[in-house]
Coordinates of C-alpha atoms and ligand atoms in Angstrom, one line a residue:
M17 CA 0.1 0.2 0.3
S18 CA 1.2 3.5 -1.1
P19 CA 2.2 5.8 1.9
V20 CA -1.1 7.7 0.7
S21 CA -3.2 5.5 0.4
S22 CA -2.5 4.4 3.8
L23 CA -2.3 7.9 5.4
A24 CA -6.2 7.8 3.8
K25 CA -7.0 5.4 4.7
T26 CA -6.4 6.1 8.9
L27 CA -7.7 9.9 8.7
I28 CA -11.3 8.9 6.2
R29 CA -13.9 7.8 8.4
P30 CA -14.4 4.1 7.8
E31 CA -18.4 4.6 6.8
I32 CA -17.0 6.9 4.1
L33 CA -14.4 4.3 2.7
A34 CA -17.3 2.0 2.5
L35 CA -19.1 4.0 0.1
H36 CA -19.4 3.7 -3.6
A37 CA -19.1 7.2 -5.2
Y38 CA -22.2 8.1 -7.0
H39 CA -21.8 6.9 -9.8
V40 CA -22.3 9.0 -13.3
P41 CA -21.5 7.1 -15.9
D42 CA -20.3 8.4 -19.9
C43 CA -23.0 9.2 -22.3
A44 CA -21.1 10.2 -25.7
G45 CA -22.7 9.3 -28.4
L46 CA -25.8 7.7 -26.2
I47 CA -29.3 8.6 -26.7
K48 CA -29.7 9.6 -22.8
L49 CA -32.7 8.1 -20.9
D50 CA -31.2 7.4 -17.5
A51 CA -31.4 10.8 -14.9
M52 CA -34.9 12.3 -15.4
E53 CA -33.7 15.2 -17.5
N54 CA -36.2 17.4 -19.8
P55 CA -34.7 16.5 -23.5
Y56 CA -36.2 19.2 -24.6
L57 CA -34.3 23.1 -24.5
V58 CA -35.8 26.4 -24.9
P59 CA -37.2 28.1 -28.2
Q60 CA -34.1 29.7 -29.9
P61 CA -35.8 33.2 -29.6
L62 CA -35.6 32.8 -25.5
R63 CA -32.0 31.4 -26.0
D64 CA -31.2 34.2 -27.7
E65 CA -32.7 36.9 -24.4
I66 CA -30.6 34.2 -22.2
A67 CA -27.5 34.4 -24.0
S68 CA -28.2 39.0 -23.9
V69 CA -28.5 38.4 -19.9
V70 CA -25.3 36.0 -19.7
A71 CA -23.7 38.7 -21.7
A72 CA -24.4 41.8 -19.0
A73 CA -23.6 39.5 -15.9
H74 CA -21.6 40.4 -13.5
I75 CA -19.4 37.1 -13.1
N76 CA -16.9 39.4 -11.6
R77 CA -18.5 39.7 -8.4
Y78 CA -20.1 37.3 -5.9
P79 CA -24.0 36.7 -6.3
D80 CA -26.0 38.0 -4.8
P81 CA -26.3 35.9 -1.4
N82 CA -30.5 36.0 -0.3
P83 CA -32.2 36.8 -4.6
H84 CA -35.2 38.1 -3.5
A85 CA -36.4 38.2 -7.1
L86 CA -36.0 35.1 -7.9
K87 CA -37.3 34.1 -4.6
E88 CA -40.7 36.1 -5.3
Q89 CA -41.4 34.2 -8.6
I90 CA -41.1 31.2 -6.9
R91 CA -43.2 32.8 -3.9
L92 CA -46.1 33.8 -6.9
L93 CA -46.0 30.3 -8.8
L94 CA -46.4 28.2 -5.9
E95 CA -49.3 31.1 -4.4
L96 CA -47.5 30.8 -1.2
P97 CA -49.7 32.1 1.6
E98 CA -47.5 34.6 4.2
G99 CA -45.5 33.1 6.8
M100 CA -44.0 31.4 4.2
D101 CA -40.7 31.5 3.0
V102 CA -37.7 30.2 0.0
L103 CA -34.8 28.8 0.7
L104 CA -32.7 28.2 -2.4
G105 CA -30.2 25.2 -2.2
N106 CA -27.4 24.4 -4.8
G107 CA -29.9 21.7 -5.9
S108 CA -32.0 19.9 -3.9
D109 CA -29.6 17.7 -3.0
E110 CA -28.0 20.5 -1.2
L111 CA -31.6 21.0 1.1
I112 CA -31.5 17.5 1.6
Q113 CA -28.0 17.7 3.6
L114 CA -28.9 21.3 5.5
L115 CA -32.0 20.1 6.3
A116 CA -30.3 16.4 8.2
M117 CA -26.9 18.6 9.4
A118 CA -30.1 20.5 11.3
V119 CA -31.2 18.5 13.7
N120 CA -28.3 15.6 13.3
K121 CA -28.1 16.2 17.1
P122 CA -26.7 12.3 18.9
G123 CA -29.2 9.6 18.2
A124 CA -31.1 11.3 15.3
V125 CA -32.9 9.4 13.3
L126 CA -33.4 9.9 9.6
L127 CA -36.3 8.1 8.0
S128 CA -37.6 7.2 5.0
V129 CA -38.7 4.6 3.3
E130 CA -37.6 1.6 0.9
P131 CA -36.6 1.7 -2.6
S132 CA -36.5 5.7 -3.0
F133 CA -34.3 8.3 -3.7
V134 CA -30.9 7.5 -2.6
M135 CA -28.9 10.6 -1.6
Y136 CA -31.9 10.1 2.3
K137 CA -29.6 7.8 2.3
M138 CA -26.3 9.1 1.4
I139 CA -26.3 12.0 2.9
A140 CA -26.7 10.5 6.6
T141 CA -23.5 8.4 5.6
F142 CA -21.8 11.2 5.1
I143 CA -23.1 13.5 8.4
G144 CA -22.8 10.6 10.8
M145 CA -27.0 10.2 11.2
R146 CA -28.8 7.4 11.6
Y147 CA -30.8 6.3 9.0
V148 CA -33.5 4.7 9.5
G149 CA -35.9 2.9 5.8
V150 CA -39.2 1.3 5.7
P151 CA -39.9 -1.5 3.3
L152 CA -42.9 -0.4 0.5
R153 CA -45.4 -2.8 -0.2
T154 CA -43.8 -5.1 -2.9
N155 CA -47.6 -7.4 -3.6
S156 CA -48.3 -7.5 -7.2
G157 CA -50.7 -5.2 -8.5
P158 CA -51.1 -2.0 -8.5
S159 CA -50.1 -1.9 -4.6
D160 CA -47.1 -2.2 -5.8
F161 CA -44.5 0.1 -4.1
S162 CA -47.3 1.9 -2.0
L163 CA -47.0 2.8 1.7
D164 CA -47.0 0.0 3.9
L165 CA -48.5 2.7 6.7
I166 CA -48.8 -0.2 9.3
S167 CA -45.3 -0.9 9.2
T168 CA -44.5 2.9 9.0
L169 CA -45.6 4.8 11.5
D170 CA -44.9 2.0 13.8
A171 CA -40.9 2.9 12.5
I172 CA -42.1 6.5 13.6
H173 CA -43.1 5.5 17.0
R174 CA -39.9 3.5 17.9
E175 CA -37.9 5.4 16.3
Q176 CA -38.8 8.8 16.3
P177 CA -37.5 10.4 13.8
A178 CA -36.3 13.9 13.7
L179 CA -36.4 13.9 9.8
I180 CA -39.0 12.0 7.6
F181 CA -37.9 12.3 3.6
L182 CA -41.4 11.1 1.1
A183 CA -40.5 11.5 -2.3
Y184 CA -44.1 12.3 -3.9
P185 CA -43.8 11.3 -6.6
N186 CA -41.3 8.1 -5.5
N187 CA -37.9 8.2 -7.4
P188 CA -37.2 5.3 -8.5
T189 CA -40.6 3.6 -8.2
G190 CA -42.5 6.7 -10.1
N191 CA -46.0 6.1 -7.7
L192 CA -47.5 8.5 -5.9
F193 CA -48.7 7.5 -2.7
S194 CA -51.7 7.8 -1.4
H195 CA -52.4 11.3 0.1
D196 CA -53.8 10.4 3.0
D197 CA -51.3 7.8 3.9
V198 CA -48.7 10.4 4.2
R199 CA -51.5 12.9 6.3
R200 CA -51.2 9.5 8.6
I201 CA -47.7 10.2 9.0
I202 CA -47.8 13.8 8.6
D203 CA -49.6 13.4 11.5
A204 CA -47.7 11.1 13.9
A205 CA -44.6 12.3 13.1
P206 CA -43.0 14.1 16.4
G207 CA -40.3 16.2 13.9
L208 CA -39.8 17.9 10.6
V209 CA -41.3 15.4 7.4
V210 CA -40.4 17.3 4.1
I211 CA -42.5 16.1 0.9
D212 CA -39.8 15.7 -1.9
E213 CA -41.5 17.1 -4.9
A214 CA -38.9 16.8 -7.1
Y215 CA -41.0 15.4 -10.3
Y216 CA -44.2 18.0 -9.3
A217 CA -44.5 19.2 -12.9
F218 CA -46.0 15.3 -14.0
A219 CA -48.0 14.7 -10.9
S220 CA -51.1 15.0 -10.3
D221 CA -51.4 16.7 -6.9
S222 CA -49.5 18.3 -4.4
F223 CA -48.7 18.8 -0.4
V224 CA -47.6 22.5 -0.6
P225 CA -51.6 23.3 0.4
Q226 CA -51.2 21.8 2.9
L227 CA -48.2 23.7 4.2
T228 CA -50.4 26.1 6.2
H229 CA -52.0 22.5 7.8
Y230 CA -49.3 21.3 9.3
P231 CA -46.1 22.8 11.6
N232 CA -43.8 20.0 11.0
L233 CA -44.2 20.3 6.8
L234 CA -41.5 21.1 5.0
V235 CA -41.7 20.5 1.0
M236 CA -38.6 20.6 -1.2
R237 CA -38.9 21.0 -5.1
T238 CA -36.5 21.3 -7.7
F239 CA -36.4 22.4 -11.5
S240 CA -34.0 20.0 -12.6
K241 CA -36.1 17.7 -14.1
L242 CA -38.4 21.3 -15.5
G243 CA -35.2 22.0 -18.1
M244 CA -32.8 23.3 -16.0
A245 CA -30.7 20.3 -14.6
G246 CA -27.7 22.4 -16.0
L247 CA -28.4 25.1 -13.3
R248 CA -28.1 23.2 -10.4
L249 CA -31.4 24.6 -8.4
G250 CA -33.8 23.6 -6.1
F251 CA -35.6 24.7 -3.5
L252 CA -37.9 24.3 -0.1
V253 CA -41.0 26.0 1.3
G254 CA -42.3 26.5 4.6
S255 CA -42.8 28.0 7.2
S256 CA -39.5 31.0 8.4
V257 CA -39.5 29.6 11.8
W258 CA -37.6 26.8 10.4
L259 CA -36.1 28.5 7.0
E260 CA -35.0 30.9 9.1
Q261 CA -32.7 28.1 11.2
L262 CA -31.8 26.0 7.6
E263 CA -30.7 29.3 6.0
K264 CA -28.0 29.8 8.9
L265 CA -26.4 26.9 7.6
R266 CA -26.7 27.3 3.6
L267 CA -23.1 28.6 2.4
P268 CA -23.7 32.2 1.5
Y269 CA -22.7 31.9 -2.4
N270 CA -24.6 28.3 -2.9
V271 CA -26.5 29.6 -5.9
G272 CA -24.4 31.3 -8.5
V273 CA -24.4 35.1 -10.9
L274 CA -25.0 33.0 -13.8
P275 CA -27.8 30.1 -12.1
Q276 CA -29.8 33.1 -10.6
L277 CA -30.4 35.2 -13.6
V278 CA -30.8 32.1 -16.2
A279 CA -33.6 31.1 -14.2
E280 CA -35.4 34.4 -13.5
K281 CA -35.6 33.8 -17.4
L282 CA -36.5 30.7 -17.4
L283 CA -39.5 31.6 -14.8
E284 CA -40.6 34.6 -16.1
N285 CA -41.0 31.9 -19.4
H286 CA -43.0 29.5 -16.9
G287 CA -45.6 28.9 -19.5
V288 CA -42.9 27.3 -22.0
L289 CA -41.7 25.0 -19.1
L290 CA -45.0 23.9 -18.6
Q291 CA -46.1 23.0 -22.1
Q292 CA -42.6 20.9 -22.6
A293 CA -43.5 19.1 -18.9
D294 CA -47.7 18.2 -20.9
Q295 CA -45.9 16.9 -23.9
I296 CA -43.8 14.6 -21.6
K297 CA -46.8 13.9 -19.7
L298 CA -48.8 13.0 -22.9
D299 CA -45.8 10.5 -24.4
R300 CA -45.3 9.2 -21.1
A301 CA -48.4 7.3 -21.5
A302 CA -47.6 6.4 -25.0
L303 CA -44.4 5.1 -23.7
Y304 CA -45.9 3.5 -20.8
Q305 CA -49.4 1.5 -23.6
Q306 CA -46.0 0.9 -25.4
L307 CA -44.6 -1.1 -22.9
V308 CA -47.5 -2.6 -21.6
S309 CA -48.2 -4.8 -24.2
M310 CA -44.5 -5.9 -24.6
A311 CA -43.8 -9.4 -24.3
G312 CA -41.4 -10.2 -21.0
V313 CA -42.5 -6.7 -19.8
E314 CA -43.4 -5.3 -16.4
V315 CA -44.2 -1.7 -16.4
Y316 CA -45.0 0.2 -13.2
S317 CA -47.4 3.2 -13.2
S318 CA -46.0 6.5 -13.1
E319 CA -46.3 10.1 -11.8
A320 CA -42.8 11.2 -12.9
N321 CA -41.1 12.0 -16.6
F322 CA -39.8 8.2 -16.2
L323 CA -40.8 4.6 -16.3
L324 CA -39.7 1.5 -14.0
F325 CA -40.7 -1.8 -15.8
R326 CA -39.6 -5.5 -15.2
V327 CA -37.4 -7.9 -17.2
A328 CA -36.0 -12.0 -17.1
N329 CA -32.8 -9.9 -17.4
A330 CA -31.8 -6.5 -16.4
T331 CA -28.3 -6.2 -17.2
A332 CA -28.3 -7.7 -20.0
V333 CA -31.3 -5.9 -21.6
F334 CA -29.4 -2.4 -20.0
N335 CA -26.3 -3.6 -22.3
G336 CA -27.7 -4.5 -24.9
L337 CA -29.1 -1.3 -24.7
K338 CA -26.2 0.5 -24.9
Q339 CA -24.4 -1.7 -27.3
R340 CA -27.6 0.1 -29.1
G341 CA -27.0 3.5 -28.9
V342 CA -29.3 4.5 -25.7
L343 CA -28.8 4.7 -22.3
I344 CA -31.2 3.9 -19.4
K345 CA -30.9 3.2 -15.9
N346 CA -29.5 -0.3 -14.5
L347 CA -31.4 -0.7 -11.0
N348 CA -30.6 -4.1 -10.9
G349 CA -28.2 -5.1 -7.4
G350 CA -29.3 -1.5 -6.0
H351 CA -32.4 -2.9 -3.4
P352 CA -33.6 -6.2 -3.8
M353 CA -37.2 -4.8 -4.7
L354 CA -35.5 -3.6 -7.5
N355 CA -33.8 -7.5 -8.4
N356 CA -34.6 -6.7 -13.0
C357 CA -35.4 -3.8 -13.2
L358 CA -34.7 -1.0 -14.9
R359 CA -35.6 3.2 -15.5
V360 CA -35.9 5.0 -18.4
T361 CA -36.6 8.3 -18.6
V362 CA -39.3 9.8 -21.1
G363 CA -37.7 11.2 -24.0
T364 CA -38.6 13.5 -26.8
P365 CA -41.2 11.1 -29.0
E366 CA -38.4 10.0 -31.8
E367 CA -36.0 8.9 -28.5
N368 CA -38.9 7.3 -26.9
E369 CA -38.9 4.9 -30.4
L370 CA -36.1 4.2 -30.6
F371 CA -35.9 3.4 -27.3
I372 CA -38.9 0.9 -27.8
S373 CA -36.7 -0.5 -30.8
A374 CA -33.8 -1.1 -29.5
L375 CA -35.4 -2.9 -26.5
Q376 CA -37.3 -5.0 -28.7
D377 CA -34.2 -6.3 -30.6
T378 CA -32.3 -6.6 -27.4
I379 CA -35.5 -9.0 -25.4
H380 CA -35.4 -11.2 -28.6
Q381 CA -31.9 -10.9 -28.8
T382 CA -31.9 -12.4 -25.2
V383 CA -34.5 -14.6 -24.7
Ligands
PMP415 N1 -35.1 14.1 -4.9 C1 -35.7 13.4 -6.4 C2 -36.9 12.1 -5.4 C3 -35.0 12.6 -7.5 O1 -35.4 12.4 -8.3 C4 -34.0 13.6 -7.1 C5 -32.6 14.0 -8.4 N2 -32.4 13.0 -9.2 C6 -33.7 14.8 -6.5 C7 -34.4 15.3 -5.3 C8 -32.2 15.9 -6.4 O2 -32.4 16.8 -7.7 P1 -31.4 17.7 -8.0 O3 -30.1 17.5 -6.6 O4 -31.1 18.2 -9.8 O5 -32.2 19.1 -7.1

């Protein structure tokens, strides 16, 4: 062992040494349907406007540490009531970390369900917080991956979590949990409940209107899935009492000059982004129908911009798709409930067609 690696082994915390870094595959030359991105750029005239805003930006200066105009745009879009505030993050990943750091007293627990967004558990590990994952239900049929309310309430009573994350819709399963079950969880929780609405633009329900009813509720969203993944902009909304405390942990310049300006410009044209989301929802329905009718594929219904499906040999199918130029996400081996599962992001109609024909071809070859 080299002197550097032996020093690293002594210095770095064992739980960090045991982690695998978040893997981002090389996508050069591939149709990219692996990361829940919006496949569309905004129209050229709007891109030209963005170009002039960027050209005039004062990138020699630090960003505005508290961008009022951008936060006001978000307040208006969400119709936030008085007493509610907005906290901006460098992606919502950063907000998960701020929340966990804020409540991580000795012995504190972060609770979520499984399978769900992997960063809840990873961030708990990063900061040395205890993580509890309650399995979702796996009965086959429409209740697949629904909340197991009884086990979740039991775990809440037993573990008294300081922080609960529920992705609504859930990633990587795509389903929206029962609204009433989520309410029961918020009622029972002794600590904060964060409803992670990363996929809100594609879903039929939201907890934003419930913010005034529950003192322990916060809603987190991101613009990543709406066409701004490259900007890294997430936000948390809820009572200013909570956000004032979290604000103290936020690094002063976490959202750069360019993301602030470009997001403002895009949100002035929010309708364009929502139209794209509507198109994606239509294409999701078409893609779902094609997968449902395909032999050897079991597809789950989704309220997000991706579909989860199961095949006989997910890794072979994943590799076969890649050889045919299509990159999706292989979830096999990530969690026992996701054995032989793959996740495809809804792309443009042309990309979806290419994916379907590559999938047909691959499944045909692998059986
Ligand atoms: N929450 C959920 C449920 C997600 O799926 C993702 C991204 N995959 C995020 C949060 C993080 O999004 P971002 O950091 O891009 O805002």
